[in-house]
Coordinates of N, CA and C in Angstrom, one line a residue:
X97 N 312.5 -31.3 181.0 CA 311.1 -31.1 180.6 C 310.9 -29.7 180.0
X98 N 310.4 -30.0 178.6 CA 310.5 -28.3 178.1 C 309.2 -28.1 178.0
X99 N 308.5 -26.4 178.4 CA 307.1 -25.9 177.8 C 306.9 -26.3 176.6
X100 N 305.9 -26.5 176.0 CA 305.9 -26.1 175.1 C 304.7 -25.6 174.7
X101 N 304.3 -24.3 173.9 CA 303.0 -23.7 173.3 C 302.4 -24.5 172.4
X102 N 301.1 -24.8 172.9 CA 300.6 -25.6 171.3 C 299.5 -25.0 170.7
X103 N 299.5 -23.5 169.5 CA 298.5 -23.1 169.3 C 296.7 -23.9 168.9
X104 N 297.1 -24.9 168.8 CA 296.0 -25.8 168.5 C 295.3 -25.8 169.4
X105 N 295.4 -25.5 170.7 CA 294.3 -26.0 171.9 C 293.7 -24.6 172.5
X106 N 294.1 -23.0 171.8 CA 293.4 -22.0 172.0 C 292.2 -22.2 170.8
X107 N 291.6 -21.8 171.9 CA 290.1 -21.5 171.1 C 289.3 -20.5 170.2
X108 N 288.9 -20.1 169.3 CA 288.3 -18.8 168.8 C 287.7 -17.6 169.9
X109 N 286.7 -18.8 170.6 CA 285.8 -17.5 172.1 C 287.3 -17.1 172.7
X110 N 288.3 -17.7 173.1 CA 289.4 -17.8 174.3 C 290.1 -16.3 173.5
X111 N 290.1 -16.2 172.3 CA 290.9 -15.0 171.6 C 290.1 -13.8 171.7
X112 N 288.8 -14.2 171.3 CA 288.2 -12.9 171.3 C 287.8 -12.8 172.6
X113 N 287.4 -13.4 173.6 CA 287.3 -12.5 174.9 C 288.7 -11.8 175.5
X114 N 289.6 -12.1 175.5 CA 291.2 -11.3 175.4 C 290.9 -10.4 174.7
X115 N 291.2 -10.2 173.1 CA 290.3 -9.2 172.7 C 289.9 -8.1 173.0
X116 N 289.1 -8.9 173.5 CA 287.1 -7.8 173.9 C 287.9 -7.1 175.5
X117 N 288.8 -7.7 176.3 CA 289.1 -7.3 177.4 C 290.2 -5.6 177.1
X118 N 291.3 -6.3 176.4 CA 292.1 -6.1 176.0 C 291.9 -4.0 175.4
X119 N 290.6 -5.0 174.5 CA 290.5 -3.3 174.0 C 289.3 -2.7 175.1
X120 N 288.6 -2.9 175.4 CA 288.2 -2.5 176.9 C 289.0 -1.5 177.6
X121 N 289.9 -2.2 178.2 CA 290.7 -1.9 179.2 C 291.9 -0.7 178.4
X122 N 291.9 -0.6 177.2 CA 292.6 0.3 176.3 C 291.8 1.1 175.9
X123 N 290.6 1.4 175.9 CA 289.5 2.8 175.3 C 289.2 3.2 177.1
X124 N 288.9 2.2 177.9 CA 289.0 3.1 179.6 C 290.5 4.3 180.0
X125 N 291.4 3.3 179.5 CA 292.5 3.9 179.9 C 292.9 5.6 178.6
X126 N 292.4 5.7 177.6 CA 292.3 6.4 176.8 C 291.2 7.8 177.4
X127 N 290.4 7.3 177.5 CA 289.0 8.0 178.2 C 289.8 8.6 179.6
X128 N 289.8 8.2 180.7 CA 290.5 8.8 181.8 C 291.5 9.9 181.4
X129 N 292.6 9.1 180.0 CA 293.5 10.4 179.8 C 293.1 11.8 179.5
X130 N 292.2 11.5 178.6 CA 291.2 12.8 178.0 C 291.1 13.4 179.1
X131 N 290.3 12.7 179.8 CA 289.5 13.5 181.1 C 290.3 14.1 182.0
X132 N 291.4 13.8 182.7 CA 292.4 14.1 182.5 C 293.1 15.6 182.8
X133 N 293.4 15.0 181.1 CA 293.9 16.1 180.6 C 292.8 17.5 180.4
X134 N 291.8 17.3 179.9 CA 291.4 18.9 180.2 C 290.1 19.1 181.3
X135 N 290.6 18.2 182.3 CA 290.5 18.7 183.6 C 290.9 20.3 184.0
X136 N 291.8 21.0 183.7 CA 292.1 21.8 184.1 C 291.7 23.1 183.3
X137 N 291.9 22.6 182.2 CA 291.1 23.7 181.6 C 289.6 23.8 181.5
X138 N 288.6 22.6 182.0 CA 287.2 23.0 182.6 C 287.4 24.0 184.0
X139 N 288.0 23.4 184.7 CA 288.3 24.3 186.1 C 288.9 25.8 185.5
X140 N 289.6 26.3 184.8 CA 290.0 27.5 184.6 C 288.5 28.1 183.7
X141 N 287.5 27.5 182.9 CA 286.2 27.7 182.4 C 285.6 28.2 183.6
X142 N 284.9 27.8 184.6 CA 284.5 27.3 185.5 C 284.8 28.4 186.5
X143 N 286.0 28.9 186.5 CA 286.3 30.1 187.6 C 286.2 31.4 187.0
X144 N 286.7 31.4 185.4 CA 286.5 32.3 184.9 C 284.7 33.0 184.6
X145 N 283.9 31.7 184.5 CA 282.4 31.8 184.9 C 282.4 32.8 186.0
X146 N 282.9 32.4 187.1 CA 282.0 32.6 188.5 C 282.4 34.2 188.5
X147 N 284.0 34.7 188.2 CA 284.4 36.2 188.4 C 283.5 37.0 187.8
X148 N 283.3 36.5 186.1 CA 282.7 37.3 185.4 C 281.1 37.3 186.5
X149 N 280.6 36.3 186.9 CA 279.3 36.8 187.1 C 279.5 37.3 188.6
X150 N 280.3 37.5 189.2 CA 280.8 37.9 190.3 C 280.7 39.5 190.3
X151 N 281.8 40.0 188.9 CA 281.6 41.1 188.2 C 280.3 42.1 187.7
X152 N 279.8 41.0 187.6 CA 278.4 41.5 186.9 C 277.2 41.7 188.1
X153 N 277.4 41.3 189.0 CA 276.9 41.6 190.3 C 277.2 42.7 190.9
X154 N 278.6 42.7 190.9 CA 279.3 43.7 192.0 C 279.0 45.1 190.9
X155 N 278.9 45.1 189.7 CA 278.7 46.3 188.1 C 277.3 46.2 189.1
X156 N 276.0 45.7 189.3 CA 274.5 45.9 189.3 C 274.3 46.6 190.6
X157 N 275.0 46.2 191.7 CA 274.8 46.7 193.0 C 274.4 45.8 193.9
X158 N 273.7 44.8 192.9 CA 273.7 43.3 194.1 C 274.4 42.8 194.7
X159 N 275.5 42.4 194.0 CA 276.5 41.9 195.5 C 276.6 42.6 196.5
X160 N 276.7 43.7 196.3 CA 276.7 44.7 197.9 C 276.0 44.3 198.8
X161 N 274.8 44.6 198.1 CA 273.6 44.2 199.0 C 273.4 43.1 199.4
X162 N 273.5 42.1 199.0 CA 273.5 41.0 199.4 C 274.6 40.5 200.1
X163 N 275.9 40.9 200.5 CA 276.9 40.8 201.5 C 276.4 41.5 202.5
X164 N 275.8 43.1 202.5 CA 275.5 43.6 203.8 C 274.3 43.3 204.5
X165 N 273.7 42.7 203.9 CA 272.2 41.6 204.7 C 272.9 40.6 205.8
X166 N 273.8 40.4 205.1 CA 274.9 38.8 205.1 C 275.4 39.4 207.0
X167 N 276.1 40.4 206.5 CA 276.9 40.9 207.7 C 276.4 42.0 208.4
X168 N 275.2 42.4 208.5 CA 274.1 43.0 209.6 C 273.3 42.1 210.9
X169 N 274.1 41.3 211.3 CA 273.3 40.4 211.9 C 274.4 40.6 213.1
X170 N 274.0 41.3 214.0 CA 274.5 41.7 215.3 C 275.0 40.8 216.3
X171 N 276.4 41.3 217.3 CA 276.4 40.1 217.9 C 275.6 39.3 218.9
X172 N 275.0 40.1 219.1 CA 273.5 40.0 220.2 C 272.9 38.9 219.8
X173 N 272.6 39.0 218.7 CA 271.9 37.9 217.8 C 272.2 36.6 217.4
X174 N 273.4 36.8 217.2 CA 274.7 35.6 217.3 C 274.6 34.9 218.6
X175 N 274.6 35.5 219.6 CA 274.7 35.0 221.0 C 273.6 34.6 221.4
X176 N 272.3 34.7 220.9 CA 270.9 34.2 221.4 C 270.8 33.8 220.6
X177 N 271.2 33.5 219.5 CA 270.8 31.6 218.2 C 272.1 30.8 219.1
X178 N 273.5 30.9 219.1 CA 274.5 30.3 219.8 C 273.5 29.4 221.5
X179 N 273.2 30.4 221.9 CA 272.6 29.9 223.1 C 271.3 28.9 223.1
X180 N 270.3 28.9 222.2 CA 269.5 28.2 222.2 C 269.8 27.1 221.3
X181 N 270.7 27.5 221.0 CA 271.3 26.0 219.6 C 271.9 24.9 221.5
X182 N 272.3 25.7 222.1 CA 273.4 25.0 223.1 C 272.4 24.5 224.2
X183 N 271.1 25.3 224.6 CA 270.2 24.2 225.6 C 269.3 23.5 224.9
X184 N 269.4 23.3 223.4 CA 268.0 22.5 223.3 C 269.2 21.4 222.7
X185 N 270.3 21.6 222.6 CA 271.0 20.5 222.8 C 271.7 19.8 223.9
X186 N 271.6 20.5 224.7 CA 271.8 19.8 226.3 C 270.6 19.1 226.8
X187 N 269.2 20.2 226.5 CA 268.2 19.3 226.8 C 267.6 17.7 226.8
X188 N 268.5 17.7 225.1 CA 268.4 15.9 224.7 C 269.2 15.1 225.2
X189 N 270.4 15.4 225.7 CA 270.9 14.7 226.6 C 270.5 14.1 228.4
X190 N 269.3 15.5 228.6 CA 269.6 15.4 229.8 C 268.1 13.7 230.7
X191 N 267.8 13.2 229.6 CA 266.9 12.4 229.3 C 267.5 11.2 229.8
X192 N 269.3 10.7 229.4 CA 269.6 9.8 229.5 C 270.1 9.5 230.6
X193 N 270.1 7.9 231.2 CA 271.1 7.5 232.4 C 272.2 7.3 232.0
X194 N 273.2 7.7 233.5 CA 274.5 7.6 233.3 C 274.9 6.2 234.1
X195 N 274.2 4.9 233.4 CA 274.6 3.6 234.6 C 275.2 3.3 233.3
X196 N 276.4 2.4 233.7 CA 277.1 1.9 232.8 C 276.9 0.2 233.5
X197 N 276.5 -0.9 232.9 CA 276.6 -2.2 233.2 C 277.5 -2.8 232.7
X198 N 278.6 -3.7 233.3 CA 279.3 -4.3 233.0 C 279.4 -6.2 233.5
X199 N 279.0 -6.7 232.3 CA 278.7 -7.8 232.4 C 279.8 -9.1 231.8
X200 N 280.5 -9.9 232.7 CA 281.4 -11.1 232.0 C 280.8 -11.9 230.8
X201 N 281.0 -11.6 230.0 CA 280.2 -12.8 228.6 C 281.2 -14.0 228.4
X202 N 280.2 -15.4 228.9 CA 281.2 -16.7 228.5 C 281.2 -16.8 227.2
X203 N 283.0 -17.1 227.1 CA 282.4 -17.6 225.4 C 283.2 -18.6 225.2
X204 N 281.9 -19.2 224.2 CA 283.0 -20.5 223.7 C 284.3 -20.9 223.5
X205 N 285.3 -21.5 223.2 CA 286.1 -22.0 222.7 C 286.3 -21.7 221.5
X206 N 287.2 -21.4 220.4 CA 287.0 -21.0 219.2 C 288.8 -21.2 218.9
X207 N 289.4 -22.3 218.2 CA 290.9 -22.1 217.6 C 291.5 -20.7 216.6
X208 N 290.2 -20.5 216.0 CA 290.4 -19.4 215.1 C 290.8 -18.5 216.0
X209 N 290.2 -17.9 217.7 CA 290.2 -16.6 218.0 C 291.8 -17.4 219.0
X210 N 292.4 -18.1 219.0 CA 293.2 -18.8 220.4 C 294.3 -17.8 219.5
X211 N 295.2 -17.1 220.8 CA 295.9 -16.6 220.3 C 297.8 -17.4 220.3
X212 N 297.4 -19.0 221.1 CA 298.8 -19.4 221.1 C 298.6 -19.7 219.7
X213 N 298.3 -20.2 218.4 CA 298.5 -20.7 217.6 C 299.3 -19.3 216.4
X214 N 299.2 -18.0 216.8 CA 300.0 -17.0 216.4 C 301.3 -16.5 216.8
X215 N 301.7 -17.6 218.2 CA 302.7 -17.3 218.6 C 303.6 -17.9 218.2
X216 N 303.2 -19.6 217.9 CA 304.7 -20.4 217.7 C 304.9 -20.0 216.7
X217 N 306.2 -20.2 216.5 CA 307.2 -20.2 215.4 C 307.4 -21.5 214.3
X218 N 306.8 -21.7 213.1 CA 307.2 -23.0 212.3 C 308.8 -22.8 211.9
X219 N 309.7 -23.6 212.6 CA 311.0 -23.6 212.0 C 310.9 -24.3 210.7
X220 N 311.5 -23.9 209.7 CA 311.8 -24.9 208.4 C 313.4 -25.6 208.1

């Protein structure tokens, strides 16, 4: 019994939707490469942004200041936000019971869940 191809029974739609897939799936895969590729050189854009304006901060005197606002917050302070973060979250707990009910649920029969039908073995 031989294949055989018989152009006569492809259709015009049957070509162009291959086609239409075809180059589709060949302009996505094109696009991704782009992207891609100067992936890296946006991220080197992108860092070189932040130094320069990093720079131009640290040149004005603002960054200073605005790091030492940052790191003037005493440990005292730390320890009384820490502590009231820690009872008003204990407090919502302490609302709940600790009964656990444990109850036998009958259940149907079900072949799907039977687990002998995963054990035998079909010899061939």
């Amino acid at each position: 019994m031989d294949i055989v191809f018989d152009t006569s029974l492809v259709h015009e739609s049957t070509i162009m939707v291959a086609v239409i897939g075809y180059v589709t799936v060949f302009t996505s895969l094109v696009l991704l490469f782009m992207v891609f590729r100067s992936l890296p050189k946006l991220i080197a854009v992108l860092s070189k942004m932040r130094t320069k304006t990093k720079e131009t901060l640290a040149n004005n005197g603002n960054w200073q200041k605005k790091q030492s606002e940052v790191t003037d917050i005493s440990g005292e302070v730390n320890a009384a936000i820490s502590a009231a973060i820690h009872h008003y979250l204990n407090e919502i707990h302490d609302d709940e019971d600790m009964v656990l009910t444990l109850q036998k649920m009958s259940r149907t029969y079900s072949p799907w869940s039977s687990k002998i039908y995963s054990v035998i073995n079909f010899r061939r």
